[in-house]
């Protein structure tokens, strides 16, 4: 399968002349990359994706795919795949007809259509459900049909807008693996919209964190997690301690703080709450100077011996406290 | 679902129907008339109109769908919807006041008018009457009732709830009955106060709006005696129905069938020809015997059975009382309001 | 399979609420169907007047109905007109509804109200106004004029039902088709049309019945020998009030019912309920 680069070049989109949904976004997405747009509700993820798909025309800026400027190309000529949060399956058509739709539009010969629909449904483990209507499928099955429908045309680009959002947690995790695996196997460039940071961290090659229509940071999951550039990114991804030192904010992940005997401590304090999380425990510690700090301690097997009220010492290395942009 | 072919077919038929009337126009003159439905309409369509069309080399477009007068009113005066208007006398008067029909049809326009009884061209008639029915009392013969001799017999207390008349605002027979009440119980046809009082005394009474309904009420026995026109009873002659008609001694009210021509008609000669044709003795005989109407033409000789019952002599014709519709129509609204109140209570 | 299922099914305890609900439904149904039953009784009753209770069963009025050319011609004309009205109002009403729902027209709510207005105008006025305008223009009263008049009062029904479907329409479905390579025209025919069709046709069924039953609009617009069934029945009643009227009503009811059933079979009006 082919894949293509995507480039958003200083793209801006306003709705009704008032709502600035996307504000000067520039992104370079490599061919075959699993790329996530991550951010809170209303930050402009969907709007960005819809501009790539061609549903929205940017007010300014250009959209390139495979090096070609497609800003003014109508949707149906862009040759992309898309999976919607609501799946948007054709309710009046069977599963097989849904999947065959894109091939029909491309005037693929009938026997080829049959063969490819069969293969696509096998790929998402839906063999045998060809003649059902979408209304007769479970949410997970509908999701797979939507995926098969988008992928069967072998698009160089696959756009997914919170495709797993409607699934329960268990199914969602399973689909995360499957989708990731499928994307790698096919080599398609995948733009994935989500507001779930765990999902983005787990699946993506790279993530763009968005806020108020702007991209705050682009990077690999580890980079985003360990080296957040802004306070927003640091705060949005996982738990964080923000240390104000010499007028400069630094971000320190809870697991980078060690619990040590009070003598070796940089800061002393007492445990306020202890949240058992399975493989680890998250403590909230009231420091002697009045600050509240989070630390995470992993432990194998038995429960942590510490309890609220215990006095503890905290230590970390300066290199783990990442300086944030003002 | 709708194929292109059916759509094309539809428009082709639509185009054909669009073209059809103009072709007819090109072939022959068309006379536009109104006429009744029912048995009358059957005879007209089966016999009278085809013969007329043949003789006068024209096409007759006969409207049998009410309401004629509003349709005529709504159409342009210089190109009216009808050339000949056939209605009862009261509606002719309405049309005449609005200038929709002519005042009189005389022997000059339709020579057969010379042979009609005076009632057909009296001052109570605009246009010319071609038939009349007699409004009197219909009654059941199986209820031990004596044949009524007076309009007052309808007030017999035994008939409470079993006597019938019409909804006065919408039915001219009801209006005739009201005027008759004024004559019997008061100073004359126009004595409305006496009529209102007498109407009050007739309650409880069954009222119908269509004239034809009274026949059915009599036939089904829902009404034992009711105001009705003779033809509505005589048409069951020989069918073994226990109903009969009585002409009260005070006289019967005339229910005239009137023909008239619209001043704006483009085929006036043909229109007069049609009226003359309708007054011909053989046309008159055919229709009179078909629907039990009394003919206007004095020269008509009906078969004995009909001659015995219909108003075919000067003496019998003398029992006809013609209402003054011009007078009545002028105060119809007041009367309607008044009788509605009386009959509601 | 079914036997063990039945044995383990719990016995429903007597439920007073449910019994009351069923009784109420039964009564409502009886209330709605009673007039039809009465008409049927009159249609089958052999006496020439409406007698109650009926004295027997005979098909003479049905025979009279089908043997009288006035009735059968009027019936055919009414069917033909209603068929045309069905087609026309589906096309016009469907297009209007799409324009209203999708067109981004200025003053959309006003336009919606405007298109609905024939529903509010007394039909007799619509008929009279058209009658006068036809005469004024000098086209007389052609059949297509009558069809047009019926369409005018029928179109709002189609607009209404179609708008209802469009209102709940998930436009993502159309977008999905577009991404998959469907041009706007193909999106319309492959997705939009099939999905709004139940609404359009439900309106079409109303349109058919509105036309087939139409009396006030037709009153002024029918021509001699071109009278629709309701007009013929009305005029017939003034002279002969017998069971043929009841027979005609029964025939009309059955015909209207079969049209609904055929359309239901053809396009599945049930889908409308699902949407
Ligand atoms: N069609 C539209 N008309 C007007 N405003 C819109 C439209 N679409 C989006 N917006 C606004 O633009 C902003 C960005 O919306 P967008 O849908 O891109 O957010 P999002 O990041 O996808 O949010 P979510 O996670 O809730 O889906 C929001 O303020 C939204 O209200
Ligand atoms: Mg979104």
PDB file of C-alpha atoms in Angstrom, chain A residues 14-256:
ATOM      1  CA  UNK A  14     -12.648  30.778  11.613  1.00  0.00           C
ATOM      2  CA  UNK A  15     -16.328  29.889  11.971  1.00  0.00           C
ATOM      3  CA  UNK A  16     -19.082  32.457  11.644  1.00  0.00           C
ATOM      4  CA  UNK A  17     -16.375  35.154  11.613  1.00  0.00           C
ATOM      5  CA  UNK A  18     -16.018  34.758  15.383  1.00  0.00           C
ATOM      6  CA  UNK A  19     -14.829  31.344  16.519  1.00  0.00           C
ATOM      7  CA  UNK A  20     -11.126  30.933  15.781  1.00  0.00           C
ATOM      8  CA  UNK A  21     -11.097  27.130  15.572  1.00  0.00           C
ATOM      9  CA  UNK A  22      -7.636  26.619  14.054  1.00  0.00           C
ATOM     10  CA  UNK A  23      -5.015  29.314  14.391  1.00  0.00           C
ATOM     11  CA  UNK A  24      -1.910  29.195  12.222  1.00  0.00           C
ATOM     12  CA  UNK A  25      -1.231  25.489  12.414  1.00  0.00           C
ATOM     13  CA  UNK A  26       1.796  24.093  10.622  1.00  0.00           C
ATOM     14  CA  UNK A  27       2.393  20.342  10.651  1.00  0.00           C
ATOM     15  CA  UNK A  28       4.638  17.992   8.704  1.00  0.00           C
ATOM     16  CA  UNK A  29       3.485  14.393   8.774  1.00  0.00           C
ATOM     17  CA  UNK A  30       5.763  11.770   7.317  1.00  0.00           C
ATOM     18  CA  UNK A  31       4.649   9.002   4.992  1.00  0.00           C
ATOM     19  CA  UNK A  32       3.569   5.919   6.886  1.00  0.00           C
ATOM     20  CA  UNK A  33       3.500   7.740  10.188  1.00  0.00           C
ATOM     21  CA  UNK A  34       0.933   7.207  12.957  1.00  0.00           C
ATOM     22  CA  UNK A  35       0.307  10.820  13.848  1.00  0.00           C
ATOM     23  CA  UNK A  36      -2.055  11.967  16.596  1.00  0.00           C
ATOM     24  CA  UNK A  37      -3.766  15.273  17.180  1.00  0.00           C
ATOM     25  CA  UNK A  38      -4.287  15.466  20.918  1.00  0.00           C
ATOM     26  CA  UNK A  39      -5.934  18.156  22.968  1.00  0.00           C
ATOM     27  CA  UNK A  40      -8.948  19.089  25.081  1.00  0.00           C
ATOM     28  CA  UNK A  41     -12.450  19.453  23.681  1.00  0.00           C
ATOM     29  CA  UNK A  42     -12.868  22.373  21.317  1.00  0.00           C
ATOM     30  CA  UNK A  43      -9.151  22.883  20.665  1.00  0.00           C
ATOM     31  CA  UNK A  44      -9.544  22.440  16.881  1.00  0.00           C
ATOM     32  CA  UNK A  45      -8.547  18.808  16.286  1.00  0.00           C
ATOM     33  CA  UNK A  46     -11.580  17.880  14.269  1.00  0.00           C
ATOM     34  CA  UNK A  47     -11.437  21.101  12.294  1.00  0.00           C
ATOM     35  CA  UNK A  48      -7.806  20.417  11.372  1.00  0.00           C
ATOM     36  CA  UNK A  49      -8.680  16.900  10.270  1.00  0.00           C
ATOM     37  CA  UNK A  50     -11.673  18.136   8.255  1.00  0.00           C
ATOM     38  CA  UNK A  51      -9.432  20.570   6.430  1.00  0.00           C
ATOM     39  CA  UNK A  52      -7.160  17.695   5.439  1.00  0.00           C
ATOM     40  CA  UNK A  53     -10.218  15.745   4.265  1.00  0.00           C
ATOM     41  CA  UNK A  54     -11.540  18.759   2.396  1.00  0.00           C
ATOM     42  CA  UNK A  55     -14.806  19.286   4.304  1.00  0.00           C
ATOM     43  CA  UNK A  56     -13.624  22.706   5.435  1.00  0.00           C
ATOM     44  CA  UNK A  57     -11.755  25.224   3.357  1.00  0.00           C
ATOM     45  CA  UNK A  58      -9.039  27.045   5.347  1.00  0.00           C
ATOM     46  CA  UNK A  59      -9.377  30.833   5.555  1.00  0.00           C
ATOM     47  CA  UNK A  60      -5.680  31.032   4.895  1.00  0.00           C
ATOM     48  CA  UNK A  61      -2.760  28.602   4.582  1.00  0.00           C
ATOM     49  CA  UNK A  62      -2.345  25.577   2.329  1.00  0.00           C
ATOM     50  CA  UNK A  63      -2.776  21.833   2.623  1.00  0.00           C
ATOM     51  CA  UNK A  64      -0.352  19.526   0.797  1.00  0.00           C
ATOM     52  CA  UNK A  65      -0.536  15.789   0.385  1.00  0.00           C
ATOM     53  CA  UNK A  66       2.337  13.887  -1.209  1.00  0.00           C
ATOM     54  CA  UNK A  67       3.913  17.184  -2.067  1.00  0.00           C
ATOM     55  CA  UNK A  68       0.879  18.362  -4.006  1.00  0.00           C
ATOM     56  CA  UNK A  69      -1.220  21.387  -3.002  1.00  0.00           C
ATOM     57  CA  UNK A  70      -4.736  19.997  -2.564  1.00  0.00           C
ATOM     58  CA  UNK A  71      -6.272  22.955  -0.749  1.00  0.00           C
ATOM     59  CA  UNK A  72      -8.801  23.570  -3.512  1.00  0.00           C
ATOM     60  CA  UNK A  73      -9.411  19.954  -4.464  1.00  0.00           C
ATOM     61  CA  UNK A  74     -12.959  18.737  -3.718  1.00  0.00           C
ATOM     62  CA  UNK A  75     -13.392  15.998  -1.127  1.00  0.00           C
ATOM     63  CA  UNK A  76     -14.280  13.218  -3.506  1.00  0.00           C
ATOM     64  CA  UNK A  77     -11.097  13.691  -5.517  1.00  0.00           C
ATOM     65  CA  UNK A  78      -8.702  13.501  -2.561  1.00  0.00           C
ATOM     66  CA  UNK A  79      -8.480   9.714  -2.372  1.00  0.00           C
ATOM     67  CA  UNK A  80      -8.405   9.446   1.400  1.00  0.00           C
ATOM     68  CA  UNK A  81      -9.901   7.115   3.936  1.00  0.00           C
ATOM     69  CA  UNK A  82     -11.817   8.403   6.905  1.00  0.00           C
ATOM     70  CA  UNK A  83     -13.303   6.841  10.015  1.00  0.00           C
ATOM     71  CA  UNK A  84     -15.840   8.926  11.909  1.00  0.00           C
ATOM     72  CA  UNK A  85     -16.568   8.810  15.595  1.00  0.00           C
ATOM     73  CA  UNK A  86     -20.178   7.921  14.825  1.00  0.00           C
ATOM     74  CA  UNK A  87     -18.893   5.545  12.088  1.00  0.00           C
ATOM     75  CA  UNK A  88     -21.341   7.102   9.604  1.00  0.00           C
ATOM     76  CA  UNK A  89     -22.113   3.742   8.002  1.00  0.00           C
ATOM     77  CA  UNK A  90     -24.775   3.737   5.274  1.00  0.00           C
ATOM     78  CA  UNK A  91     -27.770   2.437   7.228  1.00  0.00           C
ATOM     79  CA  UNK A  92     -29.648   1.348   4.102  1.00  0.00           C
ATOM     80  CA  UNK A  93     -26.817  -0.847   2.810  1.00  0.00           C
ATOM     81  CA  UNK A  94     -25.420  -4.165   3.971  1.00  0.00           C
ATOM     82  CA  UNK A  95     -21.965  -4.539   5.459  1.00  0.00           C
ATOM     83  CA  UNK A  96     -20.623  -5.794   2.127  1.00  0.00           C
ATOM     84  CA  UNK A  97     -22.241  -2.904   0.248  1.00  0.00           C
ATOM     85  CA  UNK A  98     -20.824  -0.429   2.715  1.00  0.00           C
ATOM     86  CA  UNK A  99     -17.335  -1.766   2.207  1.00  0.00           C
ATOM     87  CA  UNK A 100     -17.776  -1.982  -1.556  1.00  0.00           C
ATOM     88  CA  UNK A 101     -18.908   1.640  -1.854  1.00  0.00           C
ATOM     89  CA  UNK A 102     -15.500   3.252  -2.386  1.00  0.00           C
ATOM     90  CA  UNK A 103     -14.536   0.591  -4.903  1.00  0.00           C
ATOM     91  CA  UNK A 104     -17.741   1.162  -6.826  1.00  0.00           C
ATOM     92  CA  UNK A 105     -17.043   4.893  -6.935  1.00  0.00           C
ATOM     93  CA  UNK A 106     -13.637   4.057  -8.378  1.00  0.00           C
ATOM     94  CA  UNK A 107     -15.283   1.847 -10.987  1.00  0.00           C
ATOM     95  CA  UNK A 108     -13.363  -1.234  -9.947  1.00  0.00           C
ATOM     96  CA  UNK A 109     -14.604  -4.294 -11.912  1.00  0.00           C
ATOM     97  CA  UNK A 110     -17.225  -6.352 -10.087  1.00  0.00           C
ATOM     98  CA  UNK A 111     -15.210  -9.534  -9.471  1.00  0.00           C
ATOM     99  CA  UNK A 112     -12.360  -7.457  -8.049  1.00  0.00           C
ATOM    100  CA  UNK A 113     -14.781  -5.651  -5.764  1.00  0.00           C
ATOM    101  CA  UNK A 114     -16.039  -8.947  -4.377  1.00  0.00           C
ATOM    102  CA  UNK A 115     -12.558 -10.233  -3.797  1.00  0.00           C
ATOM    103  CA  UNK A 116     -11.303  -7.071  -2.127  1.00  0.00           C
ATOM    104  CA  UNK A 117     -14.399  -6.664   0.070  1.00  0.00           C
ATOM    105  CA  UNK A 118     -13.936 -10.217   1.243  1.00  0.00           C
ATOM    106  CA  UNK A 119     -10.272  -9.621   2.001  1.00  0.00           C
ATOM    107  CA  UNK A 120     -10.984  -6.342   3.807  1.00  0.00           C
ATOM    108  CA  UNK A 121     -13.653  -7.927   5.983  1.00  0.00           C
ATOM    109  CA  UNK A 122     -11.322 -10.813   6.770  1.00  0.00           C
ATOM    110  CA  UNK A 123      -8.677  -8.291   7.768  1.00  0.00           C
ATOM    111  CA  UNK A 124     -10.966  -6.834  10.434  1.00  0.00           C
ATOM    112  CA  UNK A 125     -12.336 -10.277  11.403  1.00  0.00           C
ATOM    113  CA  UNK A 126     -15.866  -9.701  10.156  1.00  0.00           C
ATOM    114  CA  UNK A 127     -16.181 -12.616   7.746  1.00  0.00           C
ATOM    115  CA  UNK A 128     -19.746 -13.949   7.750  1.00  0.00           C
ATOM    116  CA  UNK A 129     -21.483 -10.662   8.532  1.00  0.00           C
ATOM    117  CA  UNK A 130     -21.547  -9.462   4.902  1.00  0.00           C
ATOM    118  CA  UNK A 131     -25.326  -9.417   4.567  1.00  0.00           C
ATOM    119  CA  UNK A 132     -26.151  -7.685   7.855  1.00  0.00           C
ATOM    120  CA  UNK A 133     -27.298  -4.104   7.974  1.00  0.00           C
ATOM    121  CA  UNK A 134     -25.314  -1.735  10.236  1.00  0.00           C
ATOM    122  CA  UNK A 135     -28.259  -1.533  12.631  1.00  0.00           C
ATOM    123  CA  UNK A 136     -27.786  -5.243  13.355  1.00  0.00           C
ATOM    124  CA  UNK A 137     -24.151  -4.928  14.475  1.00  0.00           C
ATOM    125  CA  UNK A 138     -22.540  -4.166  17.820  1.00  0.00           C
ATOM    126  CA  UNK A 139     -20.568  -0.955  18.275  1.00  0.00           C
ATOM    127  CA  UNK A 140     -17.248  -2.746  17.904  1.00  0.00           C
ATOM    128  CA  UNK A 141     -18.400  -4.501  14.752  1.00  0.00           C
ATOM    129  CA  UNK A 142     -19.636  -1.224  13.273  1.00  0.00           C
ATOM    130  CA  UNK A 143     -16.281   0.308  14.041  1.00  0.00           C
ATOM    131  CA  UNK A 144     -14.542  -2.465  12.138  1.00  0.00           C
ATOM    132  CA  UNK A 145     -16.875  -2.076   9.173  1.00  0.00           C
ATOM    133  CA  UNK A 146     -16.043   1.625   9.102  1.00  0.00           C
ATOM    134  CA  UNK A 147     -12.367   0.754   9.172  1.00  0.00           C
ATOM    135  CA  UNK A 148     -12.688  -1.856   6.422  1.00  0.00           C
ATOM    136  CA  UNK A 149     -14.735   0.570   4.312  1.00  0.00           C
ATOM    137  CA  UNK A 150     -12.032   3.218   4.630  1.00  0.00           C
ATOM    138  CA  UNK A 151      -9.098   0.880   4.034  1.00  0.00           C
ATOM    139  CA  UNK A 152     -10.434  -1.254   1.205  1.00  0.00           C
ATOM    140  CA  UNK A 153      -9.696   1.491  -1.319  1.00  0.00           C
ATOM    141  CA  UNK A 154      -6.064   1.448  -0.157  1.00  0.00           C
ATOM    142  CA  UNK A 155      -5.867   5.163   0.524  1.00  0.00           C
ATOM    143  CA  UNK A 156      -2.436   6.694   1.046  1.00  0.00           C
ATOM    144  CA  UNK A 157      -3.904   8.639   3.953  1.00  0.00           C
ATOM    145  CA  UNK A 158      -6.309   7.463   6.651  1.00  0.00           C
ATOM    146  CA  UNK A 159      -8.036  10.047   8.827  1.00  0.00           C
ATOM    147  CA  UNK A 160      -9.612   8.923  12.100  1.00  0.00           C
ATOM    148  CA  UNK A 161     -11.692  11.223  14.275  1.00  0.00           C
ATOM    149  CA  UNK A 162     -11.928   9.628  17.715  1.00  0.00           C
ATOM    150  CA  UNK A 163     -12.709   6.286  16.108  1.00  0.00           C
ATOM    151  CA  UNK A 164     -12.596   4.414  19.406  1.00  0.00           C
ATOM    152  CA  UNK A 165     -14.450   7.014  21.433  1.00  0.00           C
ATOM    153  CA  UNK A 166     -17.725   5.108  21.532  1.00  0.00           C
ATOM    154  CA  UNK A 167     -16.269   1.795  22.651  1.00  0.00           C
ATOM    155  CA  UNK A 168     -15.984   0.520  26.194  1.00  0.00           C
ATOM    156  CA  UNK A 169     -12.567   0.474  27.810  1.00  0.00           C
ATOM    157  CA  UNK A 170     -11.713  -3.160  27.228  1.00  0.00           C
ATOM    158  CA  UNK A 171     -12.750  -3.196  23.589  1.00  0.00           C
ATOM    159  CA  UNK A 172     -11.054   0.088  23.128  1.00  0.00           C
ATOM    160  CA  UNK A 173      -7.706  -1.240  24.241  1.00  0.00           C
ATOM    161  CA  UNK A 174      -8.042  -4.239  22.003  1.00  0.00           C
ATOM    162  CA  UNK A 175      -8.888  -2.035  19.051  1.00  0.00           C
ATOM    163  CA  UNK A 176      -5.939   0.213  19.835  1.00  0.00           C
ATOM    164  CA  UNK A 177      -3.606  -2.715  19.347  1.00  0.00           C
ATOM    165  CA  UNK A 178      -5.402  -3.907  16.240  1.00  0.00           C
ATOM    166  CA  UNK A 179      -5.512  -0.499  14.615  1.00  0.00           C
ATOM    167  CA  UNK A 180      -1.849   0.132  15.329  1.00  0.00           C
ATOM    168  CA  UNK A 181      -0.906  -3.267  13.995  1.00  0.00           C
ATOM    169  CA  UNK A 182      -3.015  -2.794  10.867  1.00  0.00           C
ATOM    170  CA  UNK A 183      -1.544   0.633  10.215  1.00  0.00           C
ATOM    171  CA  UNK A 184       2.015  -0.708  10.439  1.00  0.00           C
ATOM    172  CA  UNK A 185       1.211  -3.661   8.217  1.00  0.00           C
ATOM    173  CA  UNK A 186      -0.401  -1.480   5.541  1.00  0.00           C
ATOM    174  CA  UNK A 187       2.063   1.361   5.930  1.00  0.00           C
ATOM    175  CA  UNK A 188      -0.692   3.944   5.555  1.00  0.00           C
ATOM    176  CA  UNK A 189      -0.198   7.484   6.855  1.00  0.00           C
ATOM    177  CA  UNK A 190      -2.670   7.760   9.707  1.00  0.00           C
ATOM    178  CA  UNK A 191      -3.868  11.000  11.280  1.00  0.00           C
ATOM    179  CA  UNK A 192      -5.579  10.158  14.528  1.00  0.00           C
ATOM    180  CA  UNK A 193      -7.672  12.625  16.511  1.00  0.00           C
ATOM    181  CA  UNK A 194      -8.160  11.947  20.194  1.00  0.00           C
ATOM    182  CA  UNK A 195      -8.577  13.771  23.470  1.00  0.00           C
ATOM    183  CA  UNK A 196      -7.387  10.712  25.380  1.00  0.00           C
ATOM    184  CA  UNK A 197      -3.702  11.196  26.193  1.00  0.00           C
ATOM    185  CA  UNK A 198      -3.132   7.555  27.143  1.00  0.00           C
ATOM    186  CA  UNK A 199      -4.453   6.456  23.797  1.00  0.00           C
ATOM    187  CA  UNK A 200      -2.249   8.948  21.990  1.00  0.00           C
ATOM    188  CA  UNK A 201       0.823   7.939  23.959  1.00  0.00           C
ATOM    189  CA  UNK A 202       0.178   4.243  23.411  1.00  0.00           C
ATOM    190  CA  UNK A 203      -0.389   4.338  19.670  1.00  0.00           C
ATOM    191  CA  UNK A 204       1.357   7.252  18.054  1.00  0.00           C
ATOM    192  CA  UNK A 205       4.672   7.640  16.336  1.00  0.00           C
ATOM    193  CA  UNK A 206       4.331  11.338  16.950  1.00  0.00           C
ATOM    194  CA  UNK A 207       1.786  13.548  18.667  1.00  0.00           C
ATOM    195  CA  UNK A 208       0.781  17.155  18.130  1.00  0.00           C
ATOM    196  CA  UNK A 209      -0.695  18.612  21.309  1.00  0.00           C
ATOM    197  CA  UNK A 210      -3.200  21.338  20.496  1.00  0.00           C
ATOM    198  CA  UNK A 211      -4.707  24.070  22.625  1.00  0.00           C
ATOM    199  CA  UNK A 212      -7.028  26.902  21.587  1.00  0.00           C
ATOM    200  CA  UNK A 213      -6.468  26.231  17.894  1.00  0.00           C
ATOM    201  CA  UNK A 214      -2.693  26.275  18.152  1.00  0.00           C
ATOM    202  CA  UNK A 215      -0.128  23.470  18.193  1.00  0.00           C
ATOM    203  CA  UNK A 216       1.723  23.600  21.512  1.00  0.00           C
ATOM    204  CA  UNK A 217       4.230  20.851  20.852  1.00  0.00           C
ATOM    205  CA  UNK A 218       4.965  18.120  18.327  1.00  0.00           C
ATOM    206  CA  UNK A 219       7.039  15.105  19.212  1.00  0.00           C
ATOM    207  CA  UNK A 220       7.293  11.402  19.906  1.00  0.00           C
ATOM    208  CA  UNK A 221       5.281  10.167  22.923  1.00  0.00           C
ATOM    209  CA  UNK A 222       8.364   9.871  25.157  1.00  0.00           C
ATOM    210  CA  UNK A 223       9.463  13.351  24.212  1.00  0.00           C
ATOM    211  CA  UNK A 224       6.049  14.815  24.884  1.00  0.00           C
ATOM    212  CA  UNK A 225       5.851  12.981  28.167  1.00  0.00           C
ATOM    213  CA  UNK A 226       9.331  13.554  29.432  1.00  0.00           C
ATOM    214  CA  UNK A 227      10.196  16.897  27.857  1.00  0.00           C
ATOM    215  CA  UNK A 228       6.956  18.930  27.788  1.00  0.00           C
ATOM    216  CA  UNK A 229       7.750  22.320  26.407  1.00  0.00           C
ATOM    217  CA  UNK A 230       4.860  24.268  27.869  1.00  0.00           C
ATOM    218  CA  UNK A 231       2.952  24.233  31.087  1.00  0.00           C
ATOM    219  CA  UNK A 232      -0.174  23.248  29.131  1.00  0.00           C
ATOM    220  CA  UNK A 233       1.454  20.178  27.613  1.00  0.00           C
ATOM    221  CA  UNK A 234       3.007  19.155  30.897  1.00  0.00           C
ATOM    222  CA  UNK A 235      -0.326  19.497  32.645  1.00  0.00           C
ATOM    223  CA  UNK A 236      -2.415  17.808  29.953  1.00  0.00           C
ATOM    224  CA  UNK A 237      -0.296  14.652  29.785  1.00  0.00           C
ATOM    225  CA  UNK A 238      -0.255  12.513  32.918  1.00  0.00           C
ATOM    226  CA  UNK A 239       0.444  13.728  36.497  1.00  0.00           C
ATOM    227  CA  UNK A 240       2.929  16.514  36.968  1.00  0.00           C
ATOM    228  CA  UNK A 241       4.597  18.623  39.634  1.00  0.00           C
ATOM    229  CA  UNK A 242       5.214  22.206  38.613  1.00  0.00           C
ATOM    230  CA  UNK A 243       8.105  23.685  40.562  1.00  0.00           C
ATOM    231  CA  UNK A 244       8.506  27.450  40.632  1.00  0.00           C
ATOM    232  CA  UNK A 245      12.216  28.105  41.062  1.00  0.00           C
ATOM    233  CA  UNK A 246      13.905  31.456  40.596  1.00  0.00           C
ATOM    234  CA  UNK A 247      11.006  32.772  38.583  1.00  0.00           C
ATOM    235  CA  UNK A 248      11.220  29.794  36.230  1.00  0.00           C
ATOM    236  CA  UNK A 249       8.677  26.958  36.031  1.00  0.00           C
ATOM    237  CA  UNK A 250       9.979  23.419  35.881  1.00  0.00           C
ATOM    238  CA  UNK A 251       8.016  20.227  35.352  1.00  0.00           C
ATOM    239  CA  UNK A 252       8.823  17.123  37.335  1.00  0.00           C
ATOM    240  CA  UNK A 253       7.043  13.790  36.770  1.00  0.00           C
ATOM    241  CA  UNK A 254       5.953  12.066  40.032  1.00  0.00           C
ATOM    242  CA  UNK A 255       7.952   8.936  39.243  1.00  0.00           C
ATOM    243  CA  UNK A 256      11.148  11.020  39.043  1.00  0.00           C
TER     244      UNK A 256
END
